[in-house]
Amino acid sequence: MGKEIKIARYRNTPYTVNFTTNGGMKTYKWTGVKGKKADIKPIPEEVVDWLLMNSICFREGELKIIEDTEEAKQAVENIDDKEAYENNSHSKEEVISALEGNFNKMKSVLNKVTNKDEKKFIIDVAKEIKLDSNAKLKFLAEWYGIKQDILFSEE
């Protein structure tokens, strides 16, 4: 087996990759974020290359490459829509920082998000940290496309 690249799942839902090899099927599973801990797994470089060519999981932010090696940095360079990848794959800490930071900076970051699952993840984080800025909650509701009183109602 060749080199491995660390791949993270920053969203709070599971994700599975089934990779066909000459010996059958190899399954890689991420459980998603638990508390503040992202699920990070090293997978073979050939699987990452296959995902880059045959999947939109990186562009859509479903998985994120941890850029801690030259191979990982090269893999990121090979993503066909790097801008979408950057805009749709935020860690929980990055989301919290954006939500708790300056309102205009938050709007700037969030307006670049195009993936519905990433938007749902951001809303879930806002609920988890009990974001209490009415202006930010109003913006989030409009951005997500659901009325604020429904989106942020007490369950």
Backbone as CSV, one residue per row, in Angstrom:
resi,resn,N_x,N_y,N_z,CA_x,CA_y,CA_z,C_x,C_y,C_z
1,MET,0.850,-1.185,0.000,0.000,0.000,0.000,0.890,1.240,0.000
2,GLY,0.472,2.249,-0.757,1.260,3.468,-0.875,1.047,4.413,0.287
3,LYS,1.295,5.673,0.034,1.148,6.696,1.071,-0.324,6.919,1.395
4,GLU,-0.551,7.437,2.601,-1.915,7.736,3.021,-2.080,9.235,3.206
5,ILE,-3.312,9.688,3.011,-3.674,11.092,3.184,-4.807,11.140,4.197
6,LYS,-4.707,12.054,5.161,-5.751,12.190,6.176,-6.939,12.946,5.579
7,ILE,-8.123,12.353,5.779,-9.364,12.943,5.286,-10.295,13.151,6.473
8,ALA,-10.884,14.348,6.564,-11.761,14.692,7.687,-13.210,14.807,7.241
9,ARG,-14.103,14.476,8.162,-15.539,14.706,7.995,-15.905,15.729,9.055
10,TYR,-16.198,16.980,8.626,-16.495,18.046,9.568,-17.983,18.198,9.874
11,ARG,-18.832,17.606,9.066,-20.267,17.717,9.329,-20.682,16.707,10.385
12,ASN,-21.884,16.878,10.927,-22.289,16.033,12.050,-23.088,14.797,11.637
13,THR,-23.039,14.436,10.371,-23.697,13.230,9.883,-22.644,12.277,9.321
14,PRO,-22.950,10.970,9.278,-21.969,10.007,8.754,-21.751,10.138,7.249
15,TYR,-20.639,9.599,6.785,-20.330,9.581,5.350,-19.571,8.299,5.041
16,THR,-19.909,7.663,3.927,-19.292,6.395,3.550,-18.774,6.465,2.124
17,VAL,-17.607,5.883,1.909,-17.024,5.740,0.573,-16.789,4.256,0.330
18,ASN,-17.295,3.745,-0.783,-17.034,2.365,-1.199,-16.075,2.404,-2.379
19,PHE,-14.897,1.850,-2.182,-13.837,1.873,-3.195,-13.645,0.461,-3.735
20,THR,-13.815,0.312,-5.043,-13.647,-0.994,-5.670,-12.176,-1.231,-5.974
21,THR,-11.670,-2.341,-5.477,-10.284,-2.719,-5.752,-10.302,-4.026,-6.533
22,ASN,-9.142,-4.456,-6.979,-9.099,-5.724,-7.709,-9.445,-6.909,-6.808
23,GLY,-9.434,-6.697,-5.514,-9.765,-7.763,-4.577,-11.172,-7.642,-4.012
24,GLY,-11.976,-6.761,-4.549,-13.342,-6.587,-4.051,-13.643,-5.151,-3.708
25,MET,-14.362,-4.954,-2.609,-14.794,-3.621,-2.196,-14.192,-3.270,-0.848
26,LYS,-13.666,-2.058,-0.736,-13.139,-1.559,0.536,-14.011,-0.377,0.938
27,THR,-14.517,-0.403,2.160,-15.403,0.644,2.651,-14.675,1.515,3.672
28,TYR,-14.827,2.820,3.509,-14.275,3.799,4.454,-15.464,4.569,5.020
29,LYS,-15.542,4.652,6.365,-16.677,5.313,7.013,-16.201,6.395,7.966
30,TRP,-16.879,7.519,7.892,-16.673,8.612,8.840,-17.979,8.785,9.600
31,THR,-17.892,8.939,10.917,-19.098,9.101,11.720,-19.546,10.551,11.780
32,GLY,-18.669,11.474,11.491,-18.998,12.890,11.597,-18.485,13.469,12.902
33,VAL,-18.723,14.737,13.093,-18.242,15.464,14.265,-18.971,14.988,15.512
34,LYS,-18.215,14.758,16.565,-18.763,14.433,17.886,-18.231,15.489,18.846
35,GLY,-19.117,16.367,19.294,-18.671,17.475,20.140,-17.759,18.387,19.344
36,LYS,-16.506,18.512,19.778,-15.550,19.348,19.047,-14.580,18.518,18.228
37,LYS,-14.757,17.196,18.238,-13.804,16.311,17.581,-14.304,15.879,16.201
38,ALA,-13.549,16.274,15.182,-13.857,15.851,13.813,-13.394,14.410,13.628
39,ASP,-14.051,13.703,12.715,-13.655,12.330,12.406,-12.620,12.391,11.286
40,ILE,-11.389,12.028,11.598,-10.292,12.079,10.625,-9.727,10.681,10.451
41,LYS,-9.638,10.250,9.187,-9.103,8.921,8.883,-8.044,9.017,7.796
42,PRO,-6.950,8.289,7.952,-5.979,8.205,6.855,-6.469,7.171,5.836
43,ILE,-6.490,7.556,4.566,-6.880,6.617,3.519,-5.798,6.618,2.440
44,PRO,-5.682,5.532,1.688,-4.628,5.460,0.664,-4.752,6.575,-0.375
45,GLU,-3.605,7.059,-0.823,-3.554,8.139,-1.809,-4.338,7.766,-3.071
46,GLU,-4.303,6.486,-3.447,-5.029,6.059,-4.653,-6.540,6.219,-4.483
47,VAL,-7.048,6.063,-3.262,-8.476,6.265,-3.002,-8.809,7.748,-3.123
48,VAL,-7.935,8.609,-2.603,-8.135,10.049,-2.715,-8.139,10.446,-4.195
49,ASP,-7.188,9.925,-4.969,-7.142,10.222,-6.406,-8.426,9.772,-7.096
50,TRP,-8.904,8.579,-6.736,-10.139,8.065,-7.319,-11.316,8.984,-6.976
51,LEU,-11.391,9.427,-5.705,-12.462,10.337,-5.289,-12.383,11.667,-6.039
52,LEU,-11.172,12.164,-6.244,-10.999,13.419,-6.985,-11.542,13.304,-8.410
53,MET,-11.347,12.139,-9.032,-11.770,11.951,-10.424,-13.220,11.517,-10.566
54,ASN,-13.771,10.832,-9.584,-15.077,10.191,-9.746,-16.159,10.669,-8.787
55,SER,-15.886,11.684,-8.015,-16.827,12.092,-6.982,-16.813,13.609,-6.820
56,ILE,-17.882,14.122,-6.215,-17.928,15.553,-5.892,-17.809,15.770,-4.387
57,CYS,-17.364,14.726,-3.662,-17.341,14.799,-2.192,-16.434,15.910,-1.661
58,PHE,-15.366,16.229,-2.375,-14.495,17.314,-1.903,-15.082,18.673,-2.289
59,ARG,-15.515,18.802,-3.527,-16.076,20.069,-4.005,-17.306,20.464,-3.181
60,GLU,-18.109,19.463,-2.792,-19.316,19.734,-2.015,-19.039,19.851,-0.518
61,GLY,-17.791,19.644,-0.102,-17.434,19.794,1.303,-17.822,18.615,2.173
62,GLU,-18.191,17.502,1.560,-18.545,16.317,2.338,-17.322,15.798,3.094
63,LEU,-16.182,15.831,2.434,-14.910,15.430,3.037,-13.898,16.540,2.807
64,LYS,-12.931,16.637,3.707,-11.893,17.660,3.565,-10.525,17.016,3.748
65,ILE,-9.611,17.394,2.878,-8.245,16.888,2.926,-7.459,17.680,3.973
66,ILE,-6.819,16.961,4.884,-5.956,17.615,5.880,-4.598,17.841,5.213
67,GLU,-4.257,19.091,5.019,-3.043,19.432,4.271,-1.804,19.410,5.165
68,ASP,-1.413,18.196,5.595,-0.254,18.069,6.470,0.931,17.381,5.802
69,THR,0.787,17.019,4.521,1.891,16.413,3.776,1.914,16.996,2.365
70,GLU,3.012,16.789,1.670,3.098,17.263,0.276,2.052,16.574,-0.590
71,GLU,1.822,15.269,-0.355,0.821,14.532,-1.139,-0.568,15.121,-0.920
72,ALA,-0.872,15.476,0.321,-2.178,16.060,0.631,-2.332,17.429,-0.034
73,LYS,-1.285,18.232,0.015,-1.335,19.557,-0.623,-1.522,19.416,-2.132
74,GLN,-0.854,18.424,-2.710,-0.986,18.169,-4.148,-2.416,17.724,-4.477
75,ALA,-2.999,16.900,-3.633,-4.378,16.442,-3.851,-5.343,17.630,-3.860
76,VAL,-5.148,18.574,-2.936,-6.004,19.769,-2.896,-5.853,20.565,-4.194
77,GLU,-4.631,20.661,-4.692,-4.399,21.373,-5.960,-5.132,20.706,-7.117
78,ASN,-5.398,19.403,-7.016,-6.063,18.663,-8.086,-7.591,18.725,-8.027
79,ILE,-8.148,19.383,-7.037,-9.606,19.515,-6.952,-10.064,20.406,-8.093
80,ASP,-11.076,19.937,-8.845,-11.482,20.661,-10.056,-12.141,22.008,-9.785
81,ASP,-12.814,22.183,-8.672,-13.400,23.480,-8.327,-12.958,23.819,-6.908
82,LYS,-11.718,24.295,-6.817,-11.109,24.543,-5.508,-11.875,25.606,-4.714
83,GLU,-12.438,26.578,-5.410,-13.187,27.635,-4.732,-14.428,27.054,-4.028
84,ALA,-15.158,26.178,-4.719,-16.329,25.528,-4.104,-15.884,24.688,-2.909
85,TYR,-14.769,23.978,-3.052,-14.215,23.162,-1.965,-13.946,24.032,-0.733
86,GLU,-13.278,25.152,-0.947,-12.941,26.054,0.172,-14.205,26.629,0.827
87,ASN,-15.217,26.962,0.009,-16.421,27.618,0.511,-17.416,26.663,1.170
88,ASN,-17.288,25.366,0.930,-18.277,24.401,1.415,-17.713,23.372,2.386
89,SER,-16.514,23.596,2.893,-15.936,22.607,3.807,-15.302,23.287,5.016
90,HIS,-16.155,23.774,5.895,-15.686,24.454,7.098,-15.675,23.499,8.287
91,SER,-14.656,23.646,9.114,-14.641,22.889,10.366,-15.618,23.566,11.329
92,LYS,-15.986,22.845,12.376,-16.894,23.402,13.378,-16.300,24.670,13.996
93,GLU,-14.981,24.644,14.245,-14.322,25.822,14.824,-14.409,27.017,13.883
94,GLU,-14.245,26.780,12.576,-14.354,27.874,11.590,-15.771,28.439,11.569
95,VAL,-16.770,27.577,11.672,-18.168,28.020,11.681,-18.443,28.844,12.937
96,ILE,-18.007,28.349,14.085,-18.212,29.079,15.345,-17.536,30.450,15.272
97,SER,-16.316,30.482,14.763,-15.590,31.744,14.629,-16.354,32.730,13.739
98,ALA,-16.891,32.242,12.628,-17.650,33.113,11.723,-18.934,33.601,12.394
99,LEU,-19.648,32.695,13.054,-20.919,33.054,13.687,-20.740,34.028,14.847
100,GLU,-19.663,33.857,15.598,-19.458,34.708,16.770,-18.677,35.977,16.452
101,GLY,-18.162,36.069,15.236,-17.351,37.226,14.855,-18.177,38.378,14.324
102,ASN,-17.511,39.250,13.637,-18.097,40.439,13.025,-19.229,40.045,12.061
103,PHE,-20.345,40.785,12.131,-21.529,40.468,11.317,-21.218,40.477,9.821
104,ASN,-20.516,41.502,9.333,-20.227,41.583,7.900,-19.280,40.479,7.445
105,LYS,-18.331,40.114,8.296,-17.420,39.006,7.964,-18.210,37.698,7.897
106,MET,-19.130,37.511,8.833,-19.975,36.325,8.831,-20.781,36.251,7.531
107,LYS,-21.400,37.360,7.149,-22.171,37.392,5.903,-21.298,37.056,4.705
108,SER,-20.095,37.591,4.691,-19.167,37.357,3.583,-18.822,35.876,3.461
109,VAL,-18.539,35.235,4.592,-18.204,33.805,4.588,-19.414,32.972,4.169
110,LEU,-20.559,33.233,4.778,-21.738,32.399,4.548,-22.332,32.580,3.147
111,ASN,-22.227,33.764,2.595,-22.776,33.984,1.253,-22.019,33.226,0.167
112,LYS,-20.855,32.697,0.491,-20.086,31.895,-0.470,-20.456,30.413,-0.401
113,VAL,-21.182,30.013,0.640,-21.576,28.609,0.807,-22.689,28.290,-0.190
114,THR,-22.501,27.214,-0.959,-23.495,26.823,-1.956,-24.125,25.461,-1.667
115,ASN,-23.515,24.659,-0.815,-23.991,23.299,-0.556,-25.038,23.300,0.551
116,LYS,-26.197,22.669,0.285,-27.291,22.674,1.265,-26.932,21.947,2.558
117,ASP,-26.114,20.887,2.459,-25.696,20.172,3.669,-24.768,21.024,4.529
118,GLU,-23.921,21.814,3.882,-23.038,22.727,4.626,-23.886,23.800,5.312
119,LYS,-24.909,24.296,4.633,-25.793,25.300,5.228,-26.499,24.707,6.448
120,LYS,-26.974,23.477,6.331,-27.648,22.811,7.447,-26.681,22.634,8.623
121,PHE,-25.446,22.259,8.322,-24.414,22.114,9.347,-24.206,23.443,10.085
122,ILE,-24.136,24.533,9.346,-23.927,25.863,9.937,-25.111,26.241,10.832
123,ILE,-26.334,25.961,10.373,-27.526,26.230,11.182,-27.489,25.389,12.462
124,ASP,-27.123,24.123,12.328,-27.026,23.246,13.506,-26.011,23.772,14.514
125,VAL,-24.881,24.274,14.033,-23.864,24.833,14.931,-24.408,26.095,15.611
126,ALA,-25.107,26.935,14.860,-25.690,28.156,15.443,-26.653,27.791,16.575
127,LYS,-27.452,26.739,16.370,-28.381,26.287,17.415,-27.607,25.736,18.609
128,GLU,-26.580,24.946,18.322,-25.798,24.316,19.389,-25.131,25.342,20.296
129,ILE,-24.579,26.409,19.691,-23.896,27.427,20.503,-24.874,28.475,21.034
130,LYS,-26.170,28.275,20.707,-27.231,29.184,21.154,-26.924,30.624,20.760
131,LEU,-26.633,30.802,19.481,-26.381,32.143,18.935,-27.555,33.037,19.311
132,ASP,-27.266,34.185,19.907,-28.364,35.011,20.411,-28.429,36.401,19.792
133,SER,-27.678,36.650,18.759,-27.755,37.941,18.074,-28.955,37.912,17.135
134,ASN,-29.939,38.749,17.408,-31.147,38.749,16.585,-30.828,39.069,15.123
135,ALA,-29.914,40.005,14.882,-29.548,40.362,13.508,-28.926,39.156,12.789
136,LYS,-28.064,38.418,13.489,-27.425,37.247,12.887,-28.436,36.137,12.652
137,LEU,-29.345,35.922,13.610,-30.373,34.894,13.445,-31.294,35.237,12.280
138,LYS,-31.633,36.511,12.147,-32.484,36.958,11.034,-31.765,36.698,9.706
139,PHE,-30.491,37.061,9.648,-29.712,36.817,8.424,-29.652,35.319,8.106
140,LEU,-29.363,34.488,9.122,-29.265,33.039,8.913,-30.570,32.461,8.373
141,ALA,-31.686,32.913,8.908,-32.989,32.418,8.455,-33.222,32.783,6.990
142,GLU,-32.949,34.022,6.620,-33.104,34.450,5.217,-32.140,33.687,4.318
143,TRP,-30.915,33.540,4.760,-29.871,32.835,4.003,-30.252,31.380,3.781
144,TYR,-30.865,30.757,4.778,-31.252,29.347,4.702,-32.603,29.156,4.008
145,GLY,-33.392,30.231,3.976,-34.676,30.171,3.273,-35.836,29.660,4.112
146,ILE,-35.743,29.803,5.425,-36.823,29.387,6.321,-37.074,30.529,7.308
147,LYS,-38.355,30.756,7.634,-38.692,31.835,8.566,-37.963,31.637,9.889
148,GLN,-37.511,32.752,10.460,-36.699,32.716,11.680,-37.414,32.028,12.833
149,ASP,-38.704,32.310,13.024,-39.404,31.713,14.171,-39.566,30.205,14.017
150,ILE,-39.574,29.703,12.786,-39.655,28.261,12.565,-38.262,27.637,12.706
151,LEU,-37.267,28.256,12.069,-35.907,27.718,12.060,-35.307,27.657,13.459
152,PHE,-35.525,28.692,14.244,-34.908,28.773,15.557,-35.916,28.639,16.696
153,SER,-37.005,27.915,16.454,-37.975,27.693,17.520,-37.385,26.730,18.536
154,GLU,-37.817,26.851,19.750,-37.338,25.941,20.804,-38.008,24.598,20.591
155,GLU,-37.207,23.557,20.390,-37.782,22.229,20.151,-38.265,21.606,21.419
